[in-house]
JSON list of C-alpha atoms and ligand atoms in Angstrom, two decimals:
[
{"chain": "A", "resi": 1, "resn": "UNK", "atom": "CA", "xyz": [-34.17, 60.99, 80.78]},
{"chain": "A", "resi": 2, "resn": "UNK", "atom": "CA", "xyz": [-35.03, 58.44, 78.07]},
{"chain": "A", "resi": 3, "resn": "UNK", "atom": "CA", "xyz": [-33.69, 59.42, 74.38]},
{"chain": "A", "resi": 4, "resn": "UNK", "atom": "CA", "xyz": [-34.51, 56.75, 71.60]},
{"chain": "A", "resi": 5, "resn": "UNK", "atom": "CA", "xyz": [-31.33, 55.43, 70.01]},
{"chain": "A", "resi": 6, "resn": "UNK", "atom": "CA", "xyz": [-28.52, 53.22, 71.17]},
{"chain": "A", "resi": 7, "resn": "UNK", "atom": "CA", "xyz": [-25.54, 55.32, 71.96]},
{"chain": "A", "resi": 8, "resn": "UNK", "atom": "CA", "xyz": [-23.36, 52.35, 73.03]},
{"chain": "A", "resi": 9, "resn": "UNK", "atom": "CA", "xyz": [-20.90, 50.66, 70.48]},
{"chain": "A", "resi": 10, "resn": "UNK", "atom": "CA", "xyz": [-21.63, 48.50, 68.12]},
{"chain": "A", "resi": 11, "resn": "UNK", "atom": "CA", "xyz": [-24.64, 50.36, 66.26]},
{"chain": "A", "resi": 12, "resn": "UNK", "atom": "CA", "xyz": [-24.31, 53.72, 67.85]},
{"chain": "A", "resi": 13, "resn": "UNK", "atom": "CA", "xyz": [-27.25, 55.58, 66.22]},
{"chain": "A", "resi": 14, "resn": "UNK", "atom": "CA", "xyz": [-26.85, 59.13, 68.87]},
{"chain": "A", "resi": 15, "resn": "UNK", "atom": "CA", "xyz": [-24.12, 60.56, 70.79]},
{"chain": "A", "resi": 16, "resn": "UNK", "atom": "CA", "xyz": [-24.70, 62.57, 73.86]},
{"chain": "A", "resi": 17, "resn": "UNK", "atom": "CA", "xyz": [-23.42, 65.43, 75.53]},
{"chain": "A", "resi": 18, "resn": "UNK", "atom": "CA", "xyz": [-23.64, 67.48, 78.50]},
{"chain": "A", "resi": 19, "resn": "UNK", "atom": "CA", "xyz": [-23.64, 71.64, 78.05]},
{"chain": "A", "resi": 20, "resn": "UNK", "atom": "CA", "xyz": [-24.54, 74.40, 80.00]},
{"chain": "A", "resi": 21, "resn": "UNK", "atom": "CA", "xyz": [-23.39, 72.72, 83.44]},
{"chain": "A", "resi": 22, "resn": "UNK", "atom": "CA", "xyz": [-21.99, 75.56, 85.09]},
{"chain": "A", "resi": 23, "resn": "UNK", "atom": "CA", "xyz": [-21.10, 74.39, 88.40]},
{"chain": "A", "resi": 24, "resn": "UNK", "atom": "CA", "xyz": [-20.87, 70.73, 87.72]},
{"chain": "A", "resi": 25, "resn": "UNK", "atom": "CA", "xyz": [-23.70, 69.40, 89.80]},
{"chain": "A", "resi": 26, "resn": "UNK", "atom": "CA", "xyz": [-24.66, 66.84, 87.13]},
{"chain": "A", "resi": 27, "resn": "UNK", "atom": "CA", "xyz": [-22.69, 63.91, 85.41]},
{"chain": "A", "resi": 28, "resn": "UNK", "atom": "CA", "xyz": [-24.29, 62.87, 81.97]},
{"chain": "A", "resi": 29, "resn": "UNK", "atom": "CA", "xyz": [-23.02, 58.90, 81.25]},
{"chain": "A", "resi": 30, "resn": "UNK", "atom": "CA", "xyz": [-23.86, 59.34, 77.46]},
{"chain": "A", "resi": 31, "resn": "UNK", "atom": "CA", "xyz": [-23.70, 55.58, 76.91]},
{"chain": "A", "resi": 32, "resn": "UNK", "atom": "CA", "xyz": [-26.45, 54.33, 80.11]},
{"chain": "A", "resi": 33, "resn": "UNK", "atom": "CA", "xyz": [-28.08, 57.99, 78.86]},
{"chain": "A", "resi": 34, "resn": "UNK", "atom": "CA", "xyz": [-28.53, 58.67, 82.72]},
{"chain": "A", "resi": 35, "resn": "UNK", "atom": "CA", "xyz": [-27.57, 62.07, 84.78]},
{"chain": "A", "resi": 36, "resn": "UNK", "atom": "CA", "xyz": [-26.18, 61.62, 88.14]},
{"chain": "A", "resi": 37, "resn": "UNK", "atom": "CA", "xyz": [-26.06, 64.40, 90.87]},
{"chain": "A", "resi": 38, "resn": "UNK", "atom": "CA", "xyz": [-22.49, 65.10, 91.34]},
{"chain": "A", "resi": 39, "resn": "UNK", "atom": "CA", "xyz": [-22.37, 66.91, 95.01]},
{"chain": "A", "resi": 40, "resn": "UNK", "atom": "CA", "xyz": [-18.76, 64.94, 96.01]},
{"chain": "A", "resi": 41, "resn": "UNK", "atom": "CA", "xyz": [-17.59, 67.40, 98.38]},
{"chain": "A", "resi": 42, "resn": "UNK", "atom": "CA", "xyz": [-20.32, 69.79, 98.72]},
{"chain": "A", "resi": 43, "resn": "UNK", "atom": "CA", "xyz": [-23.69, 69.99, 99.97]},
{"chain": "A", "resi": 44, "resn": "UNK", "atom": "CA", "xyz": [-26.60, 70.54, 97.84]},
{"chain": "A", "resi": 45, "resn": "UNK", "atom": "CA", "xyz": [-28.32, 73.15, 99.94]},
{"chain": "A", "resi": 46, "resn": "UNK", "atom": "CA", "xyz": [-31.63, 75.34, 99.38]},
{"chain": "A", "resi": 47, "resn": "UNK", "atom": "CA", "xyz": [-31.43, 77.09, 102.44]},
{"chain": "A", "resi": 48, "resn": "UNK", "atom": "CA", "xyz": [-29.57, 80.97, 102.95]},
{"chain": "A", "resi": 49, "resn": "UNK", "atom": "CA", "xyz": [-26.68, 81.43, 101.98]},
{"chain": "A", "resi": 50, "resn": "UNK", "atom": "CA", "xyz": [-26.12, 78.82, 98.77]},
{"chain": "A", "resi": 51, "resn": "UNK", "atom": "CA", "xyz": [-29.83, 79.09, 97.71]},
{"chain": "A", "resi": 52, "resn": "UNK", "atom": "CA", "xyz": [-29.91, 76.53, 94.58]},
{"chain": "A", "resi": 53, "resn": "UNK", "atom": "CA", "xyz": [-33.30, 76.02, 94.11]},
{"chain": "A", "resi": 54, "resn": "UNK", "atom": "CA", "xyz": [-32.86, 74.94, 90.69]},
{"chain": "A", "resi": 55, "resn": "UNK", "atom": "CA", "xyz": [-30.18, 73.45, 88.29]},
{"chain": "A", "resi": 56, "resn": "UNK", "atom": "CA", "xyz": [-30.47, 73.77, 84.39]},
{"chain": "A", "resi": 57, "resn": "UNK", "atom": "CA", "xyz": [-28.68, 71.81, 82.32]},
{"chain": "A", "resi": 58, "resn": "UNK", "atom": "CA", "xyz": [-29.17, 70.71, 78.41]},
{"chain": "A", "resi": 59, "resn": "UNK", "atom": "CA", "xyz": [-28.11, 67.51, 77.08]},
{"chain": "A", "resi": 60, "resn": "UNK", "atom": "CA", "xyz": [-27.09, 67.69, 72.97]},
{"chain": "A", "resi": 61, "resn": "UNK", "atom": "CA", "xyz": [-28.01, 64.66, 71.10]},
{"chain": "A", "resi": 62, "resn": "UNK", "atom": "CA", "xyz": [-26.46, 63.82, 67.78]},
{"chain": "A", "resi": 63, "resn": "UNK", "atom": "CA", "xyz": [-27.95, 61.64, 65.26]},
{"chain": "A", "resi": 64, "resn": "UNK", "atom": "CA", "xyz": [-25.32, 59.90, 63.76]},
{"chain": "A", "resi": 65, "resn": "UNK", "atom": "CA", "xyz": [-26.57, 58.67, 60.66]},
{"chain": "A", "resi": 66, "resn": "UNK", "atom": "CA", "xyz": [-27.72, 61.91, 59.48]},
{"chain": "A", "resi": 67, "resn": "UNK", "atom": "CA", "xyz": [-25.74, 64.58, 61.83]},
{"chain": "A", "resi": 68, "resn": "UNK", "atom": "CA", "xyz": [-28.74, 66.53, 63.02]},
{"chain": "A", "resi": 69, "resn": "UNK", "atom": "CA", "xyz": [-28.19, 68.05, 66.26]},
{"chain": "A", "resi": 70, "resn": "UNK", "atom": "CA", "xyz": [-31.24, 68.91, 68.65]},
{"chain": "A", "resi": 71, "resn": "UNK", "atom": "CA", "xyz": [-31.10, 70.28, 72.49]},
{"chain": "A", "resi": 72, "resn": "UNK", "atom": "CA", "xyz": [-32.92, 68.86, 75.00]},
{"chain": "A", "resi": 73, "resn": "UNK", "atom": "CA", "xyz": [-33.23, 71.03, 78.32]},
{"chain": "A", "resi": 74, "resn": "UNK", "atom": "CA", "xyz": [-33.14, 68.97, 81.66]},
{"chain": "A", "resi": 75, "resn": "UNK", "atom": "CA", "xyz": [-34.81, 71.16, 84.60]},
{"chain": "A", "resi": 76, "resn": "UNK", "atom": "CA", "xyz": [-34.13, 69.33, 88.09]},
{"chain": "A", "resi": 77, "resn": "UNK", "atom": "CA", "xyz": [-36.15, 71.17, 91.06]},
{"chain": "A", "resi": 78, "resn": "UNK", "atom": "CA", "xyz": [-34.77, 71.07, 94.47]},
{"chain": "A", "resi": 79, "resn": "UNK", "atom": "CA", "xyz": [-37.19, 70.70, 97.11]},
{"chain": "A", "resi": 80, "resn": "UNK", "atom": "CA", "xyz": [-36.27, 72.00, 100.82]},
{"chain": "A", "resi": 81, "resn": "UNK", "atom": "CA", "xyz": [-35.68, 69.31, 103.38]},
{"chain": "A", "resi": 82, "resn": "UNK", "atom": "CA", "xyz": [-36.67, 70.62, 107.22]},
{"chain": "A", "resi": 83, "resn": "UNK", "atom": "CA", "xyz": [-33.51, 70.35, 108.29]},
{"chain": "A", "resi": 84, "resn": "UNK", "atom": "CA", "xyz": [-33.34, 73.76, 110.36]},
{"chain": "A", "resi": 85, "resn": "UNK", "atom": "CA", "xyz": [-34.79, 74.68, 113.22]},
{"chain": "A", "resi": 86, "resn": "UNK", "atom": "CA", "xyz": [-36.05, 77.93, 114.71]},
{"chain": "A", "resi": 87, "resn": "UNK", "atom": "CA", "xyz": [-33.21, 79.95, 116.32]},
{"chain": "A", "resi": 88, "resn": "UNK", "atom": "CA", "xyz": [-34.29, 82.92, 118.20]},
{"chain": "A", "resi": 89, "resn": "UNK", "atom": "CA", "xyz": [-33.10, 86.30, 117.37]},
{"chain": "A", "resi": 90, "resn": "UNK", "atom": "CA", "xyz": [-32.00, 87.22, 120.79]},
{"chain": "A", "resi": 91, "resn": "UNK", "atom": "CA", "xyz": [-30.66, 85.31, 123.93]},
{"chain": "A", "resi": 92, "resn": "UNK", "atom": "CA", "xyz": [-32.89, 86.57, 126.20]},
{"chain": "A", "resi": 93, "resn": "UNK", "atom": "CA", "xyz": [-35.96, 88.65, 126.09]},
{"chain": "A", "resi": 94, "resn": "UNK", "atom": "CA", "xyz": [-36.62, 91.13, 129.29]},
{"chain": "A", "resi": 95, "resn": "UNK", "atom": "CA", "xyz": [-39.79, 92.15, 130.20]},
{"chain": "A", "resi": 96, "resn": "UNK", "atom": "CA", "xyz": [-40.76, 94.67, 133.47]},
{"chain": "A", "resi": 97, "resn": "UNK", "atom": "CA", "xyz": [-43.98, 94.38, 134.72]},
{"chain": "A", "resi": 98, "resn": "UNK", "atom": "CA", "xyz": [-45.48, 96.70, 137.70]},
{"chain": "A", "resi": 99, "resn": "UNK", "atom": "CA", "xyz": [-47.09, 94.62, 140.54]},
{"chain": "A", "resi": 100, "resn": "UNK", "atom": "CA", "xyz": [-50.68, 94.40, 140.35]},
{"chain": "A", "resi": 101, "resn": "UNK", "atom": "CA", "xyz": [-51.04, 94.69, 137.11]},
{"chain": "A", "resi": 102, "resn": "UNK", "atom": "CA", "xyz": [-54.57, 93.28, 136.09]},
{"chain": "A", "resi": 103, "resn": "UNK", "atom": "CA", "xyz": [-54.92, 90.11, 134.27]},
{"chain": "A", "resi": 104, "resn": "UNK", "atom": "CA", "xyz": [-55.16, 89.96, 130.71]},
{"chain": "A", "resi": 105, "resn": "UNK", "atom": "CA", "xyz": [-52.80, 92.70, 129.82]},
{"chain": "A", "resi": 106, "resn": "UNK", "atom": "CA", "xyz": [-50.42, 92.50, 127.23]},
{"chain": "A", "resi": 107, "resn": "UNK", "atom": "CA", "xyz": [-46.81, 92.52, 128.50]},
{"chain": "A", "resi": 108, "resn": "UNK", "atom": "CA", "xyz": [-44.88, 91.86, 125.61]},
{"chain": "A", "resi": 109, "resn": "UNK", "atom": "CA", "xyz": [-45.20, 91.74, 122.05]},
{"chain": "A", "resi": 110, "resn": "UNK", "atom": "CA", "xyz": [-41.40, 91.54, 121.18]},
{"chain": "A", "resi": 111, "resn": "UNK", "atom": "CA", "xyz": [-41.91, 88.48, 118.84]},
{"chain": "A", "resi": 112, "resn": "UNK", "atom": "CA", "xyz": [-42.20, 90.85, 115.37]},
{"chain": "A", "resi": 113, "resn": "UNK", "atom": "CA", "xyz": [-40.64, 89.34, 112.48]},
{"chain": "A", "resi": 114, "resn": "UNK", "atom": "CA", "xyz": [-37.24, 91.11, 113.09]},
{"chain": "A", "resi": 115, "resn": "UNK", "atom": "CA", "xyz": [-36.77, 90.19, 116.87]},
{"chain": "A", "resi": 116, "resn": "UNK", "atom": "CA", "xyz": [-38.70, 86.74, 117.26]},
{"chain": "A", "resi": 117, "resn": "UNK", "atom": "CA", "xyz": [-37.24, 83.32, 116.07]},
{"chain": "A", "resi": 118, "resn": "UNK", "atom": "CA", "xyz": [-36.30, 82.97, 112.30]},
{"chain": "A", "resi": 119, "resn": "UNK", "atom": "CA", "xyz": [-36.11, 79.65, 110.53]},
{"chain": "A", "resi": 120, "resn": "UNK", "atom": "CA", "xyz": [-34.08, 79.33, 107.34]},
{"chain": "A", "resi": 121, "resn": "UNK", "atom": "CA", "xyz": [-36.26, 76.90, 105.71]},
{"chain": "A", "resi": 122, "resn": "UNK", "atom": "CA", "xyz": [-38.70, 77.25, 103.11]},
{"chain": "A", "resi": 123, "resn": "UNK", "atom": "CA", "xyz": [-42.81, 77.39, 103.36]},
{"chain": "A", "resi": 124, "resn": "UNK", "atom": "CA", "xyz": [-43.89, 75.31, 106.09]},
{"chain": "A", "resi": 125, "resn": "UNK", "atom": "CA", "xyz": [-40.77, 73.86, 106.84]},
{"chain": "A", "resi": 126, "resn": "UNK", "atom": "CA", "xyz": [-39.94, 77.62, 108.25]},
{"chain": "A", "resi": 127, "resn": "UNK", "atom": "CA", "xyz": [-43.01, 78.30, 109.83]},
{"chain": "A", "resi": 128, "resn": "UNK", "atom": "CA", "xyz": [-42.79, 78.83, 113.21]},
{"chain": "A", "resi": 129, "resn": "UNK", "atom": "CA", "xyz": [-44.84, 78.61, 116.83]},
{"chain": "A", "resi": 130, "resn": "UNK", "atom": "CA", "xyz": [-44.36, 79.79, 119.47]},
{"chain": "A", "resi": 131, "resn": "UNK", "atom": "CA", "xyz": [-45.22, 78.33, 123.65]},
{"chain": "A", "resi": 132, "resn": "UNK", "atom": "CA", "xyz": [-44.83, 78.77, 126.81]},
{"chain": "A", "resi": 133, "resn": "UNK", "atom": "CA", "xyz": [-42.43, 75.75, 128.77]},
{"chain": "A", "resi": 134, "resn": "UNK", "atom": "CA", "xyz": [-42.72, 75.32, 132.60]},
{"chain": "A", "resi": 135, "resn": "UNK", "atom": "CA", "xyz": [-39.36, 76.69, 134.37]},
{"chain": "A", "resi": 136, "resn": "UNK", "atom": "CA", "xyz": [-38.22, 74.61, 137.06]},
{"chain": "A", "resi": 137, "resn": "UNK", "atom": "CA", "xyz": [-36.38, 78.16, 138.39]},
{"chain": "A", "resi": 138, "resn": "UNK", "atom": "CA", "xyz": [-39.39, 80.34, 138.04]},
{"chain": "A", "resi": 139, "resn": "UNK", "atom": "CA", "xyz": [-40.31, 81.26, 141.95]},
{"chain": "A", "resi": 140, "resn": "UNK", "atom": "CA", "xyz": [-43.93, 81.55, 140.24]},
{"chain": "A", "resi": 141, "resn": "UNK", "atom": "CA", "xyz": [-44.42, 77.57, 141.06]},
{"chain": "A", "resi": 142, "resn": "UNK", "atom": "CA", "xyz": [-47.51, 75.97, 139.59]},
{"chain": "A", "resi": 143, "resn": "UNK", "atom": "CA", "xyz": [-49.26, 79.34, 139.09]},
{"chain": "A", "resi": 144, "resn": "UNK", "atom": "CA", "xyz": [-49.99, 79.78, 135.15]},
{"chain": "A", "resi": 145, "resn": "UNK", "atom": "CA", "xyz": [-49.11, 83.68, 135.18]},
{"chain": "A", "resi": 146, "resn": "UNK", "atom": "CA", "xyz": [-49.10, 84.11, 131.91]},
{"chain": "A", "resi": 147, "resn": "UNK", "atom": "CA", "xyz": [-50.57, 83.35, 128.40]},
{"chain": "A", "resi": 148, "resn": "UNK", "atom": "CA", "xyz": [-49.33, 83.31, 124.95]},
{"chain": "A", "resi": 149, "resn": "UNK", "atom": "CA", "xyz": [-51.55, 84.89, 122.84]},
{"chain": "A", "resi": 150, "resn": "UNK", "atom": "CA", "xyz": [-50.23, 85.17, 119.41]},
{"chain": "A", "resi": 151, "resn": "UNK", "atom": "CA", "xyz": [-48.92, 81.46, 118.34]},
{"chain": "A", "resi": 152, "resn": "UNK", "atom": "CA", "xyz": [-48.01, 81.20, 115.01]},
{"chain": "A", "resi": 153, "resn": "UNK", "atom": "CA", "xyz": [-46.13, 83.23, 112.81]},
{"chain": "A", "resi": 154, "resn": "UNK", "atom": "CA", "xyz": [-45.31, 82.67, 109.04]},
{"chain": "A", "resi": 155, "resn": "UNK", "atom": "CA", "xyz": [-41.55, 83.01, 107.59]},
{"chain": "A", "resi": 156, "resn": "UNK", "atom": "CA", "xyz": [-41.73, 83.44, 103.86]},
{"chain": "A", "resi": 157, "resn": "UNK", "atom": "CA", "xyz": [-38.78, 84.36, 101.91]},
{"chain": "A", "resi": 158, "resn": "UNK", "atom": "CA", "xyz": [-37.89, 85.18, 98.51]},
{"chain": "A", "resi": 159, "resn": "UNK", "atom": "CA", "xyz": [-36.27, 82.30, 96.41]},
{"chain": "A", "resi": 160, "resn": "UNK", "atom": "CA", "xyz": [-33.45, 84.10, 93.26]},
{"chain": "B", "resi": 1, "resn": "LIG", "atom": "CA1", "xyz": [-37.37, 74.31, 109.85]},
{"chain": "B", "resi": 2, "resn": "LIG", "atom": "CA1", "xyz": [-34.00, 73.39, 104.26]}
]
């Protein structure tokens, strides 16, 4: 934020001050006419639960020769980090399968949005895949039994 006029001693020609900063995430150093982020102690976080996605604040400038008074607004736009990863909605997922079942069927499809894997983040930071690992304890050795299907699902949520 660039304002013209000096605001520093000698010569001040504008004064500045910060309004509307309701929970103090910005610091407004009228006379260097900079805003700092002031998260000392907390964590600026877009993610569930805190959800700031967005911090308004206005910054009143005073002309000091003449005493007119104008508002600027200062929108600052927080943009999600990945810094979550997919956690799955249960420990475990059991499936029972009757021997000789034919190839190709479809033995589970337990993955739906409520009981798959969630991340918090937003857009493609929370999208998620899914894959099959190799388990060293599976007696099933070096046989590839079975075959994900459906690999990628989207997690949208709703920003306030
Ligand atoms: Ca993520
Ligand atoms: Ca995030």
């Amino acid at each position: 934020m660039q304002i013209n006029g000096r605001a520093e001693d000698p010569g001040r020609t504008i004064s500045l001050t910060l309004l509307d900063n309701y929970a103090h995430w910005v610091i407004l150093d009228p006379l260097r006419q900079r805003l700092f982020l002031n998260s000392t102690g907390r964590v600026l976080d877009r993610d569930p639960p805190s959800y700031i996605s967005t911090i308004v604040v206005k910054v009143q400038c005073t002309n000091e020769l003449v005493g007119t008074v104008i508002l600027h607004e200062v929108r600052i736009v927080i943009r999600d980090k990945n810094d979550n990863t997919p956690r799955f909605q249960q420990p475990r997922y059991y499936v029972a399968v009757n021997e000789l079942t034919p190839a190709g069927t479809i033995i589970f499809t337990g993955f739906g949005e409520d009981n798959g894997a969630t991340d918090i983040d937003d857009g493609p930071n929370g999208q998620i895949e899914y894959g099959i690992q190799y388990n060293p304890n599976d007696p099933v050795r070096g046989c590839n039994a079975f075959l994900l299907q459906t690999v990628t699902y989207l997690s949208y949520r709703t920003m306030e």
